[in-house]
């Protein structure tokens, strides 16, 4: 996600005018999660209001009717500016491949009911990070059609004037290899890495058994470290190099001066810079390194000394931030890439303190946390206070006596209840409201799921799990665009994401496993796009075209809650396969 307007740059390039367009739809079809459901999932579809009163679930291959139900009365869902009727079939649990049928309408896209319904989705959502790795060749045996040459070794990176210090004057050459391309561009940003790594590491910390049995066919597979952690390490290793060893401060980003055109990574060869140390980047670094030190401690044999080094790095970063508590990012005049500027830093201080506290069990950090004054809400890259709450709740049974465990549980449960209420009241059965259709709205839905799942893990209240399921349904096709929002998943899914490798690789299908940003009410890129949005309705403001960087870009922080939610629902949803993993999950 970028705050910069890069329409002019992205769409002045030839790439905007070439690709064929999947009609994005003024969809009047049946909307359903196109990946599908676990047998025990709550199951909903949405049907246009004109439909008759009955629906059926039909076998996708034979056409045989497998289940019959009655449509709920039509209700208007404001974000889509239309009325729909809901079809609930939660009681139907037979594994198979199905479509929703309503007389007079085309059948819905195909979906599955399967005990491992989200296993492939989860694997692909993690492998999307592998595809976005800097500094590595992707071999055909691992990357298939999307194999590519290495780009951006980042072993000779220049210290920008804004980042110069006594030990490293402007122009000093440093090495900061590996890391993930942040989004559809080829730059690497510490702030957005913060919430991204947090969410991936939390997924592992909360559901270790699920990830321990997963093999992703990535370059490190089989090395004794679960692959989700191997993938996280690719970016953690880069981040360690973003800290100035002289003072503990952390550079805000590693970037080209401007955005590249639609080229492959190895074709982007200009100079790269580390730019400006900031308080936000340094605190996000401190938080993630304290968390990673804890999560990676069991893998001392594979990475000797790493966990200890991360904790030292975290404390050094904290010390720099305390001494420089309000250094906000200001874009230098010769740098034009993403800003990720954030001038509200209380949440970053709290999150870093929480991770240091849980990892060290030292009450000094608990005092620094100022817990009673810390708000809780649906998180996003500039709004990370909730990550502190999640970590404290996860470790609530091991905290020191000074911690207010009741407060920690209450705050999580209050937010989850509020979100579940919004889901219950929604005519469309999603927690999203009209003003949630911001840049990256699909990740808003999934971060709502993240918080609902935390509530469910504390209360066991089924409606909190079902509301989280609804958020996953939403990004997988039960939405007003009628399309899945994850590349490669669903009969209708994004074909032209704002993702340079997908645009430039000559492969018809986009790189799979990426969540696109999704509907954005402001439709901020219309000037650069050769075709109009299908509707003014907030929930339909999505364009499956490379030009639409505000609705069809990919980003590491958006995929992370997809990884979390798909794993959590696979593990926590009552049912045969999940029960075993649920018993093994840390509660
Ligand atoms: Ca903030
Ligand atoms: Ca392509």
Coordinates of C-alpha atoms and ligand atoms in Angstrom, one line a residue:
X1 CA 0.0 0.0 0.0
X2 CA 1.3 3.4 -1.0
X3 CA 0.2 6.8 0.0
X4 CA 2.0 8.3 -2.9
X5 CA 0.1 8.9 -6.1
X6 CA 2.0 6.8 -8.5
X7 CA -0.8 6.6 -11.1
X8 CA 1.1 8.9 -13.5
X9 CA 4.2 6.7 -13.4
X10 CA 2.5 3.3 -13.4
X11 CA 0.0 4.1 -16.1
X12 CA 2.1 6.2 -18.3
X13 CA 3.8 3.0 -19.2
X14 CA 2.5 0.8 -22.0
X15 CA 1.5 -1.9 -19.6
X16 CA -1.8 -0.3 -18.8
X17 CA -3.3 -0.7 -22.3
X18 CA -2.4 -4.3 -23.3
X19 CA -4.1 -6.9 -21.3
X20 CA -7.6 -8.3 -22.0
X21 CA -10.1 -7.4 -19.3
X22 CA -12.2 -9.7 -17.2
X23 CA -15.5 -7.9 -16.9
X24 CA -15.4 -6.7 -13.3
X25 CA -19.1 -6.8 -13.3
X26 CA -22.2 -5.0 -12.3
X27 CA -22.6 -8.5 -11.0
X28 CA -26.1 -9.9 -10.6
X29 CA -25.1 -13.4 -9.9
X30 CA -25.0 -15.6 -6.9
X31 CA -22.1 -14.7 -4.6
X32 CA -20.3 -17.4 -2.7
X33 CA -16.9 -18.3 -1.3
X34 CA -15.4 -19.9 -4.4
X35 CA -12.8 -21.9 -2.5
X36 CA -15.3 -23.3 -0.1
X37 CA -15.9 -24.5 3.4
X38 CA -14.9 -26.9 6.0
X39 CA -17.7 -29.3 6.9
X40 CA -18.2 -27.5 10.2
X41 CA -18.1 -24.0 8.8
X42 CA -21.0 -21.6 8.8
X43 CA -22.0 -21.4 5.1
X44 CA -23.7 -18.5 3.4
X45 CA -24.3 -17.3 -0.1
X46 CA -25.9 -14.1 -1.3
X47 CA -28.5 -14.0 -4.1
X48 CA -30.0 -11.1 -6.0
X49 CA -33.3 -9.8 -4.6
X50 CA -35.2 -10.8 -7.7
X51 CA -34.7 -14.5 -7.0
X52 CA -37.5 -16.9 -6.0
X53 CA -37.9 -18.1 -2.4
X54 CA -35.9 -21.3 -2.6
X55 CA -32.3 -22.4 -3.3
X56 CA -30.5 -25.7 -3.6
X57 CA -27.0 -26.9 -3.4
X58 CA -26.2 -29.0 -6.4
X59 CA -23.4 -31.4 -7.1
X60 CA -21.0 -29.5 -9.5
X61 CA -20.4 -32.5 -11.6
X62 CA -23.7 -34.4 -11.7
X63 CA -26.1 -31.6 -11.1
X64 CA -27.9 -33.7 -8.5
X65 CA -29.6 -31.7 -5.8
X66 CA -27.7 -32.4 -2.5
X67 CA -29.5 -29.9 -0.2
X68 CA -32.5 -27.6 -0.3
X69 CA -33.1 -24.4 1.6
X70 CA -35.2 -21.2 1.8
X71 CA -33.8 -17.7 1.0
X72 CA -34.1 -15.1 3.6
X73 CA -36.1 -12.0 2.8
X74 CA -34.4 -9.3 0.7
X75 CA -32.4 -6.7 2.6
X76 CA -30.4 -3.7 1.3
X77 CA -26.7 -3.8 1.9
X78 CA -25.6 -0.1 1.7
X79 CA -22.0 -0.6 0.6
X80 CA -23.2 -2.4 -2.5
X81 CA -26.2 -0.2 -2.9
X82 CA -28.3 -3.2 -3.6
X83 CA -30.7 -5.6 -1.9
X84 CA -29.8 -9.3 -1.6
X85 CA -31.3 -12.4 -0.1
X86 CA -29.1 -14.7 2.0
X87 CA -28.9 -18.4 1.5
X88 CA -27.7 -20.2 4.7
X89 CA -26.6 -23.9 4.4
X90 CA -24.5 -24.4 7.5
X91 CA -26.3 -27.6 8.3
X92 CA -25.1 -29.1 5.0
X93 CA -21.7 -30.8 5.7
X94 CA -21.1 -33.5 3.0
X95 CA -17.7 -33.2 1.4
X96 CA -17.9 -32.6 -2.4
X97 CA -17.9 -30.0 -5.1
X98 CA -21.0 -27.9 -5.4
X99 CA -22.8 -24.9 -6.9
X100 CA -25.6 -22.8 -5.4
X101 CA -28.7 -23.1 -7.7
X102 CA -31.7 -20.7 -7.8
X103 CA -34.3 -21.0 -10.5
X104 CA -34.0 -18.2 -13.1
X105 CA -30.3 -17.4 -12.3
X106 CA -27.0 -18.8 -13.5
X107 CA -25.6 -21.2 -11.0
X108 CA -23.0 -19.8 -8.6
X109 CA -19.3 -20.4 -9.1
X110 CA -18.1 -23.8 -8.0
X111 CA -17.0 -24.4 -4.4
X112 CA -15.8 -27.3 -2.2
X113 CA -16.8 -28.7 1.1
X114 CA -13.7 -30.5 2.3
X115 CA -11.9 -31.3 5.6
X116 CA -8.8 -29.5 4.3
X117 CA -10.6 -26.7 2.5
X118 CA -8.0 -24.1 3.4
X119 CA -4.8 -26.0 3.2
X120 CA -3.9 -25.2 -0.4
X121 CA -5.0 -21.6 0.1
X122 CA -2.8 -21.2 3.1
X123 CA 0.2 -22.7 1.4
X124 CA -0.2 -20.5 -1.6
X125 CA -0.7 -17.4 0.5
X126 CA 2.7 -18.1 2.2
X127 CA 4.3 -19.0 -1.1
X128 CA 3.3 -15.6 -2.5
X129 CA 6.0 -14.2 -0.2
X130 CA 8.5 -16.6 -1.8
X131 CA 7.5 -15.2 -5.2
X132 CA 8.2 -11.7 -3.9
X133 CA 11.6 -12.4 -2.6
X134 CA 14.4 -10.0 -3.5
X135 CA 17.9 -11.4 -4.3
X136 CA 17.0 -14.9 -5.3
X137 CA 16.5 -16.9 -8.4
X138 CA 13.2 -18.8 -8.4
X139 CA 13.8 -22.3 -9.9
X140 CA 11.2 -24.1 -12.0
X141 CA 10.9 -27.0 -9.6
X142 CA 9.7 -24.6 -7.0
X143 CA 8.2 -21.7 -8.9
X144 CA 6.7 -23.6 -11.9
X145 CA 5.6 -21.3 -14.7
X146 CA 6.6 -18.3 -12.5
X147 CA 10.3 -19.2 -12.3
X148 CA 12.5 -16.2 -12.8
X149 CA 16.0 -14.8 -12.6
X150 CA 17.2 -13.2 -9.4
X151 CA 16.9 -9.4 -9.0
X152 CA 18.0 -6.8 -6.6
X153 CA 20.9 -8.5 -4.8
X154 CA 21.2 -5.3 -2.6
X155 CA 24.7 -6.2 -1.6
X156 CA 25.9 -2.7 -2.6
X157 CA 23.3 -0.2 -1.2
X158 CA 24.1 3.5 -0.8
X159 CA 23.4 5.4 2.4
X160 CA 21.2 8.3 1.3
X161 CA 22.0 11.9 2.6
X162 CA 18.9 11.6 4.8
X163 CA 20.3 8.6 6.6
X164 CA 23.9 9.8 7.0
X165 CA 25.6 9.6 10.4
X166 CA 29.1 9.9 11.8
X167 CA 30.0 6.3 11.1
X168 CA 28.2 6.1 7.8
X169 CA 28.4 9.4 5.8
X170 CA 26.3 9.9 2.6
X171 CA 27.3 7.4 -0.1
X172 CA 28.7 4.8 2.3
X173 CA 28.1 1.3 0.7
X174 CA 26.3 -1.2 2.9
X175 CA 24.9 -4.7 2.2
X176 CA 21.3 -5.4 3.0
X177 CA 20.3 -8.4 0.9
X178 CA 17.2 -10.7 0.9
X179 CA 13.8 -9.3 2.1
X180 CA 10.5 -9.1 0.3
X181 CA 9.3 -6.7 -2.3
X182 CA 6.7 -4.9 -0.4
X183 CA 3.9 -4.9 -2.9
X184 CA 3.6 -4.6 -6.7
X185 CA 6.9 -2.6 -6.7
X186 CA 10.5 -3.6 -6.0
X187 CA 11.2 -1.7 -2.8
X188 CA 11.6 -2.9 0.8
X189 CA 9.9 -1.0 3.7
X190 CA 10.6 -1.7 7.4
X191 CA 7.3 -0.2 8.6
X192 CA 5.1 -2.4 6.5
X193 CA 7.3 -5.4 7.3
X194 CA 6.4 -4.8 10.9
X195 CA 2.7 -5.8 11.0
X196 CA 3.4 -8.4 8.2
X197 CA 6.0 -10.3 10.1
X198 CA 4.0 -9.9 13.3
X199 CA 1.0 -11.6 11.8
X200 CA 3.0 -14.5 10.2
X201 CA 4.9 -15.1 13.4
X202 CA 1.7 -14.9 15.5
X203 CA 0.1 -17.4 13.2
X204 CA 2.9 -19.8 13.9
X205 CA 2.9 -19.0 17.6
X206 CA -0.8 -19.6 17.9
X207 CA -1.1 -22.7 15.7
X208 CA 2.3 -24.4 15.7
X209 CA 1.0 -27.9 14.9
X210 CA -0.7 -26.7 11.7
X211 CA 2.5 -25.1 10.4
X212 CA 4.8 -27.9 11.6
X213 CA 3.0 -30.4 9.3
X214 CA 3.1 -28.1 6.3
X215 CA 5.7 -28.4 3.6
X216 CA 5.7 -25.6 1.0
X217 CA 8.4 -26.6 -1.5
X218 CA 10.4 -23.4 -0.9
X219 CA 14.2 -23.3 -1.1
X220 CA 14.7 -24.0 2.6
X221 CA 12.1 -26.8 2.9
X222 CA 13.3 -29.8 5.0
X223 CA 15.9 -27.8 7.0
X224 CA 14.2 -28.5 10.3
X225 CA 12.5 -25.1 10.5
X226 CA 8.8 -24.9 9.6
X227 CA 8.4 -23.3 6.2
X228 CA 6.3 -20.4 7.4
X229 CA 9.3 -19.4 9.6
X230 CA 11.7 -20.1 6.8
X231 CA 9.8 -17.6 4.8
X232 CA 9.6 -15.1 7.6
X233 CA 13.4 -15.4 8.0
X234 CA 14.0 -14.2 4.5
X235 CA 12.6 -10.8 5.6
X236 CA 14.0 -10.9 9.1
X237 CA 17.5 -11.4 7.9
X238 CA 17.1 -8.3 5.7
X239 CA 15.7 -6.3 8.5
X240 CA 18.7 -7.0 10.7
X241 CA 20.8 -5.3 8.1
X242 CA 18.6 -2.2 8.2
X243 CA 19.8 -1.4 11.7
X244 CA 22.8 1.0 12.0
X245 CA 25.1 -0.9 14.3
X246 CA 26.6 2.3 15.5
X247 CA 23.5 3.6 17.3
X248 CA 20.6 1.0 16.9
X249 CA 18.5 3.3 14.7
X250 CA 16.7 1.6 11.8
X251 CA 16.4 2.9 8.2
X252 CA 12.9 3.5 7.0
X253 CA 13.3 1.8 3.7
X254 CA 15.6 0.4 1.0
X255 CA 14.5 1.8 -2.3
X256 CA 15.2 2.9 -5.8
X257 CA 14.7 6.6 -6.2
X258 CA 11.5 6.1 -8.1
X259 CA 9.1 3.3 -9.0
X260 CA 10.2 1.0 -11.8
X261 CA 8.1 0.4 -14.9
X262 CA 6.4 -3.0 -15.5
X263 CA 9.7 -4.9 -15.8
X264 CA 10.9 -8.1 -14.2
X265 CA 13.1 -7.8 -11.1
X266 CA 16.4 -8.5 -12.9
X267 CA 15.6 -5.7 -15.4
X268 CA 15.5 -3.1 -12.6
X269 CA 19.1 -2.3 -12.1
X270 CA 19.5 1.3 -10.9
X271 CA 21.0 2.5 -7.6
X272 CA 19.4 1.5 -4.3
X273 CA 19.4 3.6 -1.1
X274 CA 18.7 3.2 2.5
X275 CA 16.7 6.3 3.5
X276 CA 16.3 8.1 6.8
X277 CA 16.1 6.4 10.3
X278 CA 12.7 6.9 11.8
X279 CA 11.0 6.2 15.1
X280 CA 8.3 4.2 13.5
X281 CA 10.6 1.9 11.6
X282 CA 12.9 1.5 14.6
X283 CA 10.0 0.6 17.0
X284 CA 8.4 -1.8 14.5
X285 CA 11.9 -3.4 14.2
X286 CA 12.2 -3.6 18.0
X287 CA 8.8 -5.3 18.3
X288 CA 9.3 -7.8 15.5
X289 CA 12.8 -8.7 16.7
X290 CA 11.7 -9.3 20.2
X291 CA 8.8 -11.5 19.0
X292 CA 11.1 -13.3 16.5
X293 CA 13.7 -13.9 19.2
X294 CA 11.0 -15.7 21.2
X295 CA 9.4 -17.7 18.3
X296 CA 12.8 -18.7 16.8
X297 CA 14.4 -19.7 20.1
X298 CA 13.6 -23.4 19.6
X299 CA 15.6 -23.4 16.3
X300 CA 19.0 -22.6 17.9
X301 CA 20.5 -25.7 16.2
X302 CA 19.5 -24.5 12.7
X303 CA 20.4 -20.8 13.3
X304 CA 23.0 -20.7 16.1
X305 CA 23.0 -17.4 18.0
X306 CA 20.2 -15.8 16.0
X307 CA 17.5 -15.5 18.7
X308 CA 20.0 -13.9 21.1
X309 CA 21.2 -11.5 18.4
X310 CA 17.6 -10.5 17.6
X311 CA 16.9 -9.6 21.3
X312 CA 20.1 -7.5 21.5
X313 CA 19.0 -5.8 18.2
X314 CA 15.6 -5.2 19.6
X315 CA 16.8 -3.6 22.8
X316 CA 19.3 -1.4 20.9
X317 CA 16.4 -0.2 18.6
X318 CA 14.2 0.5 21.7
X319 CA 17.0 2.6 23.2
X320 CA 17.4 4.6 19.9
X321 CA 13.6 5.2 19.8
X322 CA 13.6 6.4 23.4
X323 CA 16.3 8.9 22.5
X324 CA 14.5 9.9 19.3
X325 CA 10.8 9.6 20.1
X326 CA 9.3 11.6 17.3
X327 CA 11.3 11.3 14.1
X328 CA 8.6 11.1 11.5
X329 CA 9.3 10.1 7.9
X330 CA 9.7 13.0 5.5
X331 CA 10.2 12.0 1.9
X332 CA 13.5 13.5 0.5
X333 CA 13.0 15.5 -2.7
X334 CA 15.0 13.0 -4.8
X335 CA 13.1 9.9 -3.5
X336 CA 9.6 9.1 -4.9
X337 CA 8.6 5.7 -3.6
X338 CA 6.2 4.7 -0.8
X339 CA 6.1 6.9 2.3
X340 CA 4.6 4.8 5.1
X341 CA 4.8 7.9 7.2
X342 CA 3.0 7.8 10.5
X343 CA 3.1 10.5 13.1
X344 CA 1.1 8.7 15.8
X345 CA 3.8 6.7 17.6
X346 CA 2.2 5.7 21.0
X347 CA 1.0 2.5 19.5
X348 CA 4.4 1.6 18.1
X349 CA 6.0 2.2 21.5
X350 CA 3.4 0.1 23.2
X351 CA 3.7 -2.8 20.8
X352 CA 7.5 -2.9 21.1
X353 CA 7.3 -2.7 24.9
X354 CA 4.7 -5.6 24.9
X355 CA 6.9 -7.9 22.8
X356 CA 10.0 -7.1 24.9
X357 CA 8.0 -7.7 28.0
X358 CA 6.6 -11.1 26.9
X359 CA 10.0 -12.2 25.6
X360 CA 12.0 -11.1 28.7
X361 CA 9.3 -11.2 31.4
X362 CA 10.9 -8.1 32.8
X363 CA 8.4 -5.7 34.4
X364 CA 10.4 -2.7 33.1
X365 CA 8.8 -3.2 29.8
X366 CA 5.3 -3.7 31.3
X367 CA 5.6 -0.3 32.9
X368 CA 6.7 1.2 29.6
X369 CA 3.7 -0.3 28.0
X370 CA 1.1 2.0 29.8
X371 CA -1.5 -0.7 29.1
X372 CA -4.6 0.9 30.6
X373 CA -4.3 3.8 28.1
X374 CA -3.7 1.7 25.1
X375 CA -6.6 1.6 22.6
X376 CA -7.7 -1.6 20.8
X377 CA -9.1 -1.6 17.3
X378 CA -8.7 -3.4 14.0
X379 CA -5.0 -3.1 13.2
X380 CA -3.3 -1.8 10.1
X381 CA 0.3 -0.8 9.3
X382 CA 0.2 2.6 11.1
X383 CA -2.0 1.3 13.9
X384 CA -0.3 -1.5 15.7
X385 CA -1.5 -1.2 19.3
X386 CA -3.8 -4.2 18.9
X387 CA -0.8 -6.4 18.2
X388 CA 0.3 -5.7 21.8
X389 CA -3.0 -6.8 23.0
X390 CA -2.9 -10.0 21.0
X391 CA 0.6 -10.9 22.2
X392 CA -0.4 -10.3 25.8
X393 CA -3.5 -12.4 25.5
X394 CA -1.6 -15.2 23.8
X395 CA 0.8 -15.3 26.8
X396 CA -1.7 -14.3 29.5
X397 CA -1.0 -17.5 31.6
X398 CA 2.7 -16.8 31.7
X399 CA 2.8 -13.1 32.5
X400 CA 4.3 -11.7 35.6
X401 CA 2.0 -10.9 38.6
X402 CA 2.1 -7.2 37.7
X403 CA 0.1 -7.7 34.5
X404 CA -3.6 -7.1 34.6
X405 CA -4.7 -10.3 32.9
X406 CA -8.4 -9.5 33.4
X407 CA -8.0 -6.2 31.5
X408 CA -6.2 -7.9 28.7
X409 CA -8.9 -10.5 28.2
X410 CA -11.7 -7.9 28.5
X411 CA -10.3 -5.6 25.9
X412 CA -9.9 -8.4 23.3
X413 CA -13.4 -9.8 24.1
X414 CA -15.0 -6.3 23.9
X415 CA -13.6 -5.7 20.4
X416 CA -14.5 -9.2 19.1
X417 CA -18.1 -8.7 20.5
X418 CA -18.4 -5.4 18.8
X419 CA -17.3 -6.9 15.5
X420 CA -19.6 -9.9 15.9
X421 CA -22.5 -7.5 16.6
X422 CA -21.7 -5.7 13.3
X423 CA -21.7 -9.0 11.5
X424 CA -25.0 -10.1 13.1
X425 CA -26.6 -6.8 12.2
X426 CA -25.3 -6.7 8.6
X427 CA -27.9 -7.5 5.9
X428 CA -25.0 -9.2 4.1
X429 CA -23.5 -10.9 7.1
X430 CA -20.1 -9.3 7.0
X431 CA -18.6 -6.9 9.7
X432 CA -17.5 -4.4 7.0
X433 CA -19.3 -1.1 7.1
X434 CA -19.6 1.6 4.4
X435 CA -16.5 3.5 5.7
X436 CA -14.3 0.4 5.7
X437 CA -14.0 0.6 1.9
X438 CA -10.6 2.3 2.2
X439 CA -7.4 1.5 0.3
X440 CA -6.8 -2.2 1.0
X441 CA -10.3 -2.9 2.2
X442 CA -9.8 -6.7 1.7
X443 CA -7.2 -6.6 4.5
X444 CA -9.6 -4.6 6.7
X445 CA -12.0 -7.6 6.4
X446 CA -9.3 -10.0 7.2
X447 CA -7.9 -8.0 10.1
X448 CA -11.4 -7.9 11.5
X449 CA -11.2 -11.7 11.3
X450 CA -7.9 -11.6 13.1
X451 CA -9.5 -9.8 16.0
X452 CA -12.6 -11.9 16.0
X453 CA -10.5 -15.1 16.2
X454 CA -8.7 -13.7 19.2
X455 CA -12.1 -13.2 20.9
X456 CA -13.1 -16.8 19.9
X457 CA -9.9 -18.2 21.3
X458 CA -10.8 -16.6 24.7
X459 CA -14.5 -17.1 24.8
X460 CA -15.3 -20.1 22.5
X461 CA -18.3 -18.0 21.4
X462 CA -19.4 -19.5 18.1
X463 CA -20.6 -16.3 16.5
X464 CA -17.1 -14.8 16.7
X465 CA -15.8 -17.7 14.7
X466 CA -18.6 -17.5 12.2
X467 CA -18.1 -13.8 11.8
X468 CA -14.4 -14.5 11.0
X469 CA -15.5 -17.2 8.5
X470 CA -17.6 -14.5 6.9
X471 CA -14.6 -12.3 6.3
X472 CA -12.8 -15.1 4.6
X473 CA -15.9 -15.9 2.6
X474 CA -15.9 -12.2 1.6
X475 CA -12.4 -12.2 0.1
X476 CA -13.0 -15.5 -1.6
X477 CA -16.1 -14.4 -3.5
X478 CA -19.1 -13.7 -1.3
X479 CA -18.7 -10.0 -2.2
X480 CA -20.3 -7.5 -4.4
X481 CA -17.8 -7.9 -7.3
X482 CA -18.6 -11.6 -7.6
X483 CA -14.9 -12.4 -7.8
X484 CA -12.5 -14.0 -5.5
X485 CA -9.9 -11.5 -4.4
X486 CA -7.0 -14.0 -4.3
X487 CA -5.0 -14.8 -7.5
X488 CA -5.3 -18.4 -8.7
X489 CA -8.2 -19.2 -6.3
X490 CA -11.8 -19.3 -7.5
X491 CA -13.5 -19.6 -10.9
X492 CA -13.4 -15.9 -11.1
X493 CA -10.3 -14.3 -9.6
X494 CA -8.0 -11.3 -10.3
X495 CA -6.2 -11.8 -13.6
X496 CA -4.3 -8.5 -13.8
X497 CA -3.1 -7.5 -10.4
X498 CA -0.9 -4.4 -10.0
X499 CA 2.2 -6.6 -9.5
X500 CA 5.1 -6.0 -11.8
X501 CA 6.2 -9.7 -12.1
X502 CA 2.7 -10.8 -13.0
X503 CA 2.5 -8.0 -15.6
X504 CA 5.9 -8.5 -17.1
X505 CA 6.5 -12.3 -17.0
X506 CA 4.8 -13.3 -20.2
X507 CA 2.8 -16.0 -18.3
X508 CA -1.0 -15.7 -18.8
X509 CA -2.0 -16.5 -15.2
X510 CA -0.9 -14.1 -12.5
X511 CA 1.5 -15.2 -9.8
X512 CA -0.8 -17.2 -7.5
X513 CA -1.7 -16.7 -3.8
X514 CA -1.9 -12.9 -3.7
X515 CA -4.7 -11.0 -2.1
X516 CA -5.4 -7.8 -4.0
X517 CA -6.4 -4.6 -2.2
X518 CA -10.0 -4.7 -3.2
X519 CA -12.8 -2.2 -3.5
X520 CA -11.8 1.4 -2.6
X521 CA -14.7 3.9 -2.4
X522 CA -12.6 6.8 -3.6
X523 CA -11.6 5.1 -6.9
X524 CA -8.3 7.0 -6.6
X525 CA -6.8 5.9 -9.9
X526 CA -9.5 6.6 -12.5
X527 CA -7.3 9.2 -14.3
X528 CA -4.7 6.6 -15.2
X529 CA -7.1 3.8 -16.2
X530 CA -8.4 3.2 -19.7
X531 CA -11.7 1.8 -18.6
X532 CA -14.2 2.9 -15.9
X533 CA -15.1 1.3 -12.7
X534 CA -18.2 -0.8 -13.0
X535 CA -20.2 1.1 -10.3
X536 CA -20.0 4.0 -7.8
X537 CA -21.0 1.7 -5.0
X538 CA -18.1 1.4 -2.5
X539 CA -18.3 -2.4 -2.4
X540 CA -18.1 -2.6 -6.2
X541 CA -15.3 -0.1 -6.7
X542 CA -12.8 -2.6 -7.9
X543 CA -11.0 -2.9 -11.3
X544 CA -9.2 -6.0 -12.4
X545 CA -6.6 -4.1 -14.3
X546 CA -2.9 -3.3 -13.8
X547 CA -3.6 0.4 -13.9
X548 CA -5.7 0.2 -10.7
X549 CA -3.0 0.4 -8.0
X550 CA -5.6 1.5 -5.5
X551 CA -7.8 -1.6 -5.8
X552 CA -5.8 -4.3 -7.6
X553 CA -2.3 -4.1 -6.1
X554 CA -0.9 -6.8 -3.9
X555 CA 1.0 -6.1 -0.6
X556 CA 2.8 -8.2 2.0
X557 CA 0.7 -6.7 4.8
X558 CA -2.5 -7.7 3.1
X559 CA -1.5 -11.4 2.5
X560 CA -0.5 -11.8 6.2
X561 CA -4.0 -11.8 7.7
X562 CA -5.0 -14.2 4.8
X563 CA -2.4 -16.6 6.1
X564 CA -3.5 -16.1 9.6
X565 CA -7.3 -16.4 9.0
X566 CA -7.0 -19.4 6.7
X567 CA -4.8 -21.3 9.2
X568 CA -7.0 -20.3 12.2
X569 CA -10.3 -21.4 10.6
X570 CA -8.7 -24.6 9.4
X571 CA -7.6 -25.4 12.9
X572 CA -10.4 -23.9 15.0
X573 CA -13.5 -24.8 13.1
X574 CA -15.2 -27.8 14.7
X575 CA -14.9 -30.9 12.6
X576 CA -13.0 -34.1 12.1
X577 CA -9.7 -33.0 10.6
X578 CA -9.5 -29.8 12.6
X579 CA -10.2 -31.3 16.0
X580 CA -6.8 -32.9 16.1
X581 CA -5.0 -29.7 15.2
X582 CA -7.2 -27.7 17.5
X583 CA -6.1 -29.9 20.4
X584 CA -2.5 -29.2 19.5
X585 CA -3.0 -25.5 19.1
X586 CA -1.9 -23.3 22.0
X587 CA -4.9 -21.8 23.7
Ligands
LIG1 CA1 1.1 4.5 14.8
LIG2 CA1 1.6 -12.6 -16.3

